[in-house]
Coordinates of C-alpha atoms in Angstrom, one line a residue:
X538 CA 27.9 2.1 4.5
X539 CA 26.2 0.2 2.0
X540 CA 28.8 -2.7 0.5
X541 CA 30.5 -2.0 -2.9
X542 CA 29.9 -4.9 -5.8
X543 CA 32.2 -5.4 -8.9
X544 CA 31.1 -3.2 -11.4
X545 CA 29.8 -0.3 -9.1
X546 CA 30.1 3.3 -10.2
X547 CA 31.7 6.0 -8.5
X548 CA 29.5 7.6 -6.2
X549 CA 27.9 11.1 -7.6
X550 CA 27.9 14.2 -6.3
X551 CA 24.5 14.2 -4.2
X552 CA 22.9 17.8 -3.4
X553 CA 19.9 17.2 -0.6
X554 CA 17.1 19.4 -0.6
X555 CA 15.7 20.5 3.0
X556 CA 13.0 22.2 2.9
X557 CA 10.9 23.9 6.2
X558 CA 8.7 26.6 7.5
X559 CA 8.5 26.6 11.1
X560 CA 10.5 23.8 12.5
X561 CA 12.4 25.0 15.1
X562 CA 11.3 22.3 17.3
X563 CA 12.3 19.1 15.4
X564 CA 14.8 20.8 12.6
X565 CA 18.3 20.7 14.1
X566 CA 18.4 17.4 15.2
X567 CA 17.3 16.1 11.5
X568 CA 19.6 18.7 10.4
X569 CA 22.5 17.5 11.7
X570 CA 21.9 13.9 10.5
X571 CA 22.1 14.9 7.2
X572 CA 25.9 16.5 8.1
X573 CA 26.5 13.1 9.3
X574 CA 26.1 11.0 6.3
X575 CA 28.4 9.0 5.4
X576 CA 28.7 9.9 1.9
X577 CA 31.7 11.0 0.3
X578 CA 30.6 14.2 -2.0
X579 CA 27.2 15.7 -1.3
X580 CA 25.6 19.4 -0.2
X581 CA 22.6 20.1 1.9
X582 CA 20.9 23.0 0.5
X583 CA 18.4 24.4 3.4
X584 CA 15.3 26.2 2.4
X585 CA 13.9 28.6 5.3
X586 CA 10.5 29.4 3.6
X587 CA 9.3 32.9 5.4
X588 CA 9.8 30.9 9.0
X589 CA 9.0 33.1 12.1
X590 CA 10.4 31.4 14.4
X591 CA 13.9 30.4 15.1
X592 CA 14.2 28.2 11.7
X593 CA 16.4 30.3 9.9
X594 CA 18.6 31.3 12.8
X595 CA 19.4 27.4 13.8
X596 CA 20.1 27.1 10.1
X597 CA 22.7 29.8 9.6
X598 CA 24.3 28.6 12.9
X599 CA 25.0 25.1 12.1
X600 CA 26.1 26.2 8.1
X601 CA 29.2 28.4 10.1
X602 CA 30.9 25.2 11.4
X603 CA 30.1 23.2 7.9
X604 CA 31.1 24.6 4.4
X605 CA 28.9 21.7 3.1
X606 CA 25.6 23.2 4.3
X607 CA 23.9 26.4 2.2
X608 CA 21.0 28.0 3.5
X609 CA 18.1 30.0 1.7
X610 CA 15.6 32.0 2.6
X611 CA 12.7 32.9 0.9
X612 CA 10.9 36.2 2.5
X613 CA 7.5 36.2 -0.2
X614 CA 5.4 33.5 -1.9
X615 CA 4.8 34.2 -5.5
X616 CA 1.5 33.7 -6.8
X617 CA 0.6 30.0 -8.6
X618 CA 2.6 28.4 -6.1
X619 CA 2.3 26.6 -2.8
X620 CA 4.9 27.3 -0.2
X621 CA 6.8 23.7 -0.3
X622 CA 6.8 23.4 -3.9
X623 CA 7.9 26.8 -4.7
X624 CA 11.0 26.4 -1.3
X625 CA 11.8 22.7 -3.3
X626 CA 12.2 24.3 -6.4
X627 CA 14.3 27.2 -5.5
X628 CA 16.8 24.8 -4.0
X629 CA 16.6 22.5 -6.8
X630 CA 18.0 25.8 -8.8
X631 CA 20.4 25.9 -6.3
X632 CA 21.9 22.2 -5.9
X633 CA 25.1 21.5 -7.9
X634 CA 24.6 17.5 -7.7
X635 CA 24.0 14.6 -10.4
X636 CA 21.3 13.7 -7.8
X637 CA 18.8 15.2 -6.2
X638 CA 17.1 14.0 -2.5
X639 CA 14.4 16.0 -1.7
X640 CA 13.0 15.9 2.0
X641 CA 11.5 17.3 4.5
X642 CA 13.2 19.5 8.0
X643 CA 11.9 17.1 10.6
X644 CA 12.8 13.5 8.7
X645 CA 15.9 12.5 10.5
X646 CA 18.3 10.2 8.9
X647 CA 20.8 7.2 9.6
X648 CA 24.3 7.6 8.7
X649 CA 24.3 5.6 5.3
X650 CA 20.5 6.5 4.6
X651 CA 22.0 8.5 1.3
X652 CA 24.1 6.1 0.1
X653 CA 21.8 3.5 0.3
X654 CA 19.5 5.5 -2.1
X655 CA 21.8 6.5 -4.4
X656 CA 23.1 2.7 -4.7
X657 CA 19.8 1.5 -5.3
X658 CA 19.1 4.3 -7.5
X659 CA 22.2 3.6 -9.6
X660 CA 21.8 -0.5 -9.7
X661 CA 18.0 -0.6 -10.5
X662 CA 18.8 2.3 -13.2
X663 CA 16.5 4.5 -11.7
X664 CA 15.2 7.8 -12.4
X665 CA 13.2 8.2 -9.4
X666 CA 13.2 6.9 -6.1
X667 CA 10.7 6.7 -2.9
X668 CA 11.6 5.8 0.2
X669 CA 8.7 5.3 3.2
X670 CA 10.4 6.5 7.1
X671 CA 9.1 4.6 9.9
X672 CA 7.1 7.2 11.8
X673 CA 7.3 7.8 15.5
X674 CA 4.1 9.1 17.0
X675 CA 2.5 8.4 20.9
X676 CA -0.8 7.0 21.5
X677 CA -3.4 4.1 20.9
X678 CA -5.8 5.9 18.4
X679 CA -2.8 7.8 16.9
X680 CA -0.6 4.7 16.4
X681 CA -3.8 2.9 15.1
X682 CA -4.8 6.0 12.1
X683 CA -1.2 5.9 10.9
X684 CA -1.2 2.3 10.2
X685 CA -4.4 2.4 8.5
X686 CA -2.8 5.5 6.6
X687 CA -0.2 3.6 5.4
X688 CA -2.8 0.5 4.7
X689 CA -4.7 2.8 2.4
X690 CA -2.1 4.7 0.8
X691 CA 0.1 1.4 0.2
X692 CA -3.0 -0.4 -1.1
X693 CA -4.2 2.8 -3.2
X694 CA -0.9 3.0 -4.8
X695 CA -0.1 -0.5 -5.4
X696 CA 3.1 0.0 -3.9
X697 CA 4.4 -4.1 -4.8
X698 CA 3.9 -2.8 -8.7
X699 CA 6.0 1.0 -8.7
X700 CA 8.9 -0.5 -10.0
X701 CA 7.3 -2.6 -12.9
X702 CA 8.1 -0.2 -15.9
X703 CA 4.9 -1.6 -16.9
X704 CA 2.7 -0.7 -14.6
X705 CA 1.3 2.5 -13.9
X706 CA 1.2 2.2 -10.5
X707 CA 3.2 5.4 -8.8
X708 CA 4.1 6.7 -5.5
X709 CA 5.9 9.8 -4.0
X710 CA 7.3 10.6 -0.3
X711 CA 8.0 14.0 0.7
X712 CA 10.1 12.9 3.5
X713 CA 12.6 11.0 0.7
X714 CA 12.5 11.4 -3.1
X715 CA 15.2 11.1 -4.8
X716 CA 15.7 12.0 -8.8
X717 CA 18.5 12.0 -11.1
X718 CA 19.2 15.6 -11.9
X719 CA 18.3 15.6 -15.5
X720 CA 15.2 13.3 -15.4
X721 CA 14.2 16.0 -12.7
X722 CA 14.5 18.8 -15.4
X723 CA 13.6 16.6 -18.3
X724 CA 9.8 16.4 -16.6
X725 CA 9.6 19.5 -15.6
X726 CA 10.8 19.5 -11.8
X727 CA 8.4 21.3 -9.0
X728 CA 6.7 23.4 -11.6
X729 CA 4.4 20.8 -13.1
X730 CA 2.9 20.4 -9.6
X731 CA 3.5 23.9 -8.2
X732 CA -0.2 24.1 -7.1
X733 CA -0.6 20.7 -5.8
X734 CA -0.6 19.9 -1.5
X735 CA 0.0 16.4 -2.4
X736 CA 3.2 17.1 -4.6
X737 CA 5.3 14.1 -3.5
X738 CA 2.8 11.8 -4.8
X739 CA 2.4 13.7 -8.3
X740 CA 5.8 13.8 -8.6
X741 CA 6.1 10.4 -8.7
X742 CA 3.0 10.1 -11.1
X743 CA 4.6 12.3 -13.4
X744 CA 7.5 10.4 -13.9
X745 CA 5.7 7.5 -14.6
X746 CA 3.6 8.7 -17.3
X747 CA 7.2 10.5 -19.4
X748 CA 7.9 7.3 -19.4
X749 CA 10.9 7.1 -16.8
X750 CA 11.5 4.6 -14.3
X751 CA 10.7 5.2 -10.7
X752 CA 11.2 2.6 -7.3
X753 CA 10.6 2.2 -3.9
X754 CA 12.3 1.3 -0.8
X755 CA 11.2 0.5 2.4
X756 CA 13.3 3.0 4.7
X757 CA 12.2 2.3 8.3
X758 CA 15.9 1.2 8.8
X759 CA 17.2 4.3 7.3
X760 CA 14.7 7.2 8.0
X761 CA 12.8 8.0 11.3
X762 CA 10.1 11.0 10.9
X763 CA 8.1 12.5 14.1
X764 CA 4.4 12.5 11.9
X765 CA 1.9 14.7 14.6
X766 CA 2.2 15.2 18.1
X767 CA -1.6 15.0 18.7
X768 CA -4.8 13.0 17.3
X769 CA -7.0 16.5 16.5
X770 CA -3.6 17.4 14.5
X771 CA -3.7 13.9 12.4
X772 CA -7.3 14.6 11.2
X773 CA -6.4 18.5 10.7
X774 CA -3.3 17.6 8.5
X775 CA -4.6 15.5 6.4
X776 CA -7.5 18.3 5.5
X777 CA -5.1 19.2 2.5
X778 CA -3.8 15.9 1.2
X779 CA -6.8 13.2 1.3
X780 CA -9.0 14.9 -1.5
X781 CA -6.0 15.9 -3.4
X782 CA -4.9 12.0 -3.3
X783 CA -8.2 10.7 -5.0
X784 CA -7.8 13.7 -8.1
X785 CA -10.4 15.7 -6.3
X786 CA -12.8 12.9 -7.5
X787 CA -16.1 12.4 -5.6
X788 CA -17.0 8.9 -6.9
X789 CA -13.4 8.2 -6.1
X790 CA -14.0 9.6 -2.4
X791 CA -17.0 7.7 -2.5
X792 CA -15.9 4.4 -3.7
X793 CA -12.7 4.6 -1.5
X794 CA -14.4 5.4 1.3
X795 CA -17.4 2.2 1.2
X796 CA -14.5 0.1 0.1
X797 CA -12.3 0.9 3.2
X798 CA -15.7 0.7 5.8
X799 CA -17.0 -2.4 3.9
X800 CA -14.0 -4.5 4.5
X801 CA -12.6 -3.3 7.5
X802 CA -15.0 -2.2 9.9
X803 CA -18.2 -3.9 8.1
X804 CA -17.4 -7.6 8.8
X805 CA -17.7 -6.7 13.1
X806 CA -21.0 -6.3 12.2
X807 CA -22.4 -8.8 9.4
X808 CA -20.3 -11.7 10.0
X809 CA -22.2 -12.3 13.8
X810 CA -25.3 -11.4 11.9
X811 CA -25.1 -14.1 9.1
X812 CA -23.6 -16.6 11.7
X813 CA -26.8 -15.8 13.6
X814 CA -29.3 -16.1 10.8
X815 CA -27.8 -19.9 10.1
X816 CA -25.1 -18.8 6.9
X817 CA -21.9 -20.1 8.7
X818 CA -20.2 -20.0 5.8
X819 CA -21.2 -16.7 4.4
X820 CA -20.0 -15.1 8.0
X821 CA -16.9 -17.2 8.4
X822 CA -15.4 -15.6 5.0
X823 CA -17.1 -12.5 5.5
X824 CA -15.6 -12.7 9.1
X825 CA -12.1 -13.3 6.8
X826 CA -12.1 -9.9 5.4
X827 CA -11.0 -7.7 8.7
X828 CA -8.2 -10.9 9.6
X829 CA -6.8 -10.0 6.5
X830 CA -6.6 -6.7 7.1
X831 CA -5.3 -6.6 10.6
X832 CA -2.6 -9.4 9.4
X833 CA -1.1 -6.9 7.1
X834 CA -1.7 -3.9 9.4
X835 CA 0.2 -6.3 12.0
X836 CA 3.3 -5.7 9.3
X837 CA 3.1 -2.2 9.3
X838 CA 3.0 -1.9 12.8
X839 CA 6.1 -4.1 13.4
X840 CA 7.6 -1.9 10.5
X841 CA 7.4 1.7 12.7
X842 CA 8.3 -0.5 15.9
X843 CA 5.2 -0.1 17.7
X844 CA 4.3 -3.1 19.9
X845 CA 1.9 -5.6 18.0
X846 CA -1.4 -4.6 20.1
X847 CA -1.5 -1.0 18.4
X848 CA -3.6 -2.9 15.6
X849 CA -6.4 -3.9 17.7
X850 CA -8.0 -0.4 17.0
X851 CA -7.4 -0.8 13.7
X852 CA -11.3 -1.1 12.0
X853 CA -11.9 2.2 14.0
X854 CA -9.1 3.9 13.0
X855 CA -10.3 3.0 9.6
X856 CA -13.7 4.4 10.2
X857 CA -11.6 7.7 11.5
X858 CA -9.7 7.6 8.0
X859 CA -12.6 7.7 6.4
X860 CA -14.3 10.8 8.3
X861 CA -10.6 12.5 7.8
X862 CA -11.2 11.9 3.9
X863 CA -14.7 13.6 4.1
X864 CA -13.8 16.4 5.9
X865 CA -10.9 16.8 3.4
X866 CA -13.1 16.8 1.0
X867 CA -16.0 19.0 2.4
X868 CA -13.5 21.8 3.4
X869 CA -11.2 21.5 0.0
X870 CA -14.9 22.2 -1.8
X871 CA -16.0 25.0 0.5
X872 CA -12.3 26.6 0.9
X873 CA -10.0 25.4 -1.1
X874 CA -6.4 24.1 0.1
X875 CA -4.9 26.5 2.5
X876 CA -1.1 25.4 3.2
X877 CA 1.4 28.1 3.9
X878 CA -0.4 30.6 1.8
X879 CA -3.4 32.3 0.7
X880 CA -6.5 29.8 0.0
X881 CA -6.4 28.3 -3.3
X882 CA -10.4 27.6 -4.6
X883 CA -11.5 23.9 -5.9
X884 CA -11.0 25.3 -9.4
X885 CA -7.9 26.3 -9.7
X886 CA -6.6 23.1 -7.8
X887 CA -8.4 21.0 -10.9
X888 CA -7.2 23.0 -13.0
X889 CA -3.2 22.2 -11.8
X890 CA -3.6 19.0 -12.2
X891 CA -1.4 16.5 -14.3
X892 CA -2.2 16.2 -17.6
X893 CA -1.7 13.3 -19.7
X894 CA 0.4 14.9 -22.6
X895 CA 3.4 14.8 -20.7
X896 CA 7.1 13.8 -23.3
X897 CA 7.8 11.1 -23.1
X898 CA 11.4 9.9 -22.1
X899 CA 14.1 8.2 -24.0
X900 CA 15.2 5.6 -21.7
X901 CA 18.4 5.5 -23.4
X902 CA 19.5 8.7 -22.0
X903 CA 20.8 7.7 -18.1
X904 CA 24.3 9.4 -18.6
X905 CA 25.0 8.6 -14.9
X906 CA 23.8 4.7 -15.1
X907 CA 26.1 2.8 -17.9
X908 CA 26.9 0.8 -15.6
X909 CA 28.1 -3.0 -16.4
X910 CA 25.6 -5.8 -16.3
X911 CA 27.3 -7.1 -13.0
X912 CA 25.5 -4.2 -11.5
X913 CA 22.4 -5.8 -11.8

């Protein structure tokens, strides 16, 4: 367990947020990591949202031998809503704690994973928190794709500026978000991104612009998550989430995309060209660009524990993340978002996104952070 310091709080109550559809195969192991936390006063409310297989049975099973575990299940999806955000919100209705830690049913976590949040919540006088997992997948090319993910979405996001109250630079992580309970209602909770596949992230975004303060941790210590079991399901999951990530923007897809292929892959090609054509100095920084990317891939990849040849690959698997952005954005156009539901068109998705009049937020009102100064 994370070590007390002079000054620090009683712990409060936690209530953690599980939601799945579908997870027999990965759900009860995760589930019973969260029933071993070591935290002293916390729930696990489980969401079952309209599972066929053996979800909500595993569910109700483990909740007889452990008072602290409720389970829900939801049998219809109301319209305006996608599945996840609606299950999130029903058991944000439910939970009874100062704190809130949303995740997902196949994130598994260590023993003092919630403390550790809450503690850092509490210290850095937080209203929002984001923690990344490391992520366990097998393969070359799939190894290689998730740490260019991460490259881009860590890049895109600014992650080294979310906790400047300054900046606007935001970031959400379905498999870990944690929210004080009132800043959760005080923006609005899963409702002001009810129709939105990338929710985690808007989330986040939201509680930047009210004018709350929002953090992230680095949790490959603390959280381990099993991503997708296959490359063909890494390019199909991401069909619903790249688009949604650049604001269903084309010149964002656009610019993202020749950004990523310029600097990554591009330099394999020009920099033997212009050191061929007598501009050695042109290629040599040219030549620069993909050493700088593969140094900071080579963190990544050390991060998730994946031995440090894995980011060899890694200007293809940048080419591959920019096909997977296409594709998300040629079938998001000519379909819409499908994700545990009925289709949902192009307009309607625009139409759900967050708008800028959002409240905004007295800082002075953190009833669960006065704290003493020794806490920071």
């Amino acid at each position: 367990m994370a070590p007390d310091r002079p000054g620090d709080p009683p712990l409060p109550r936690l209530s953690i947020i599980a939601t799945a559809h579908n997870e027999e195969r990965s759900m009860e192991r995760a589930l019973r990591s969260l029933l071993a936390l070591r935290y002293p006063d916390y729930e696990v409310v489980f969401v079952n949202d309209r599972s066929t297989d053996q979800t909500g049975e595993i569910a109700e099973r483990l909740s007889a031998g452990d008072a602290r575990l409720k389970v829900l299940h939801i049998d219809e999806l109301p319209p305006g809503w996608f599945g996840k955000t609606h299950a999130a919100r029903r058991g944000a209705e439910t939970a009874t704690g100062e704190v809130l830690l949303f995740t997902d049913a196949d994130v598994v976590f260590a023993p003092d994973a919630a403390v550790c949040g809450v503690r850092h919540l509490l210290r850095e006088r937080l209203d929002h928190l984001a923690a990344g997992p490391r992520v366990t997948v097998t393969g070359t090319m799939l190894r290689a794709c998730t740490i260019a993910t991460q490259f881009f979405i860590g890049a895109r996001q600014r992650l080294w500026k979310v906790g400047d109250p300054r900046s606007s630079a935001f970031i959400g992580i379905g498999a870990y978000t944690m929210m004080r309970a009132d800043s959760y209602r005080a923006v609005g909770g899963y409702e002001c991104v009810a129709l939105r596949p990338d929710e985690d992230l808007r989330l986040g975004q939201i509680v930047k612009r009210s004018g709350m303060r929002s953090g992230f941790l680095k949790g490959v210590e603390l959280l381990e998550i099993r991503w997708y079991h296959s490359f063909g399901d890494f390019v199909r999951g991401l069909d619903k989430n790249f688009f949604a990530a650049l604001d269903y923007s084309l010149l964002m897809v656009t610019g993202s995309t020749v950004t990523l292929a310029w600097l990554a892959a591009g330099p394999l090609v020009m920099a033997p060209l212009l050191l061929a054509t007598g501009q050695p100095l042109a290629g040599a920084l040219y030549a620069a660009c993909p050493v700088i990317c593969w140094t900071a891939a080579t963190t990544l990849t050390r991060d998730n524990a994946y031995p440090w040849w894995y980011v060899l690959p890694f200007p293809l698997a940048v080419l591959v993340i920019v096909f997977a952005i296409w594709r998300s954005t040629a079938l998001t156009i000519l379909r819409g978002v499908v994700w545990g539901g009925p289709p949902v068109p192009l307009s309607e998705l625009r139409a759900a996104r967050p708008g800028t009049g959002i409240a905004r937020h007295d800082p002075s009102e953190h009833p669960i952070m006065t704290t003493t100064d020794d806490i920071m």
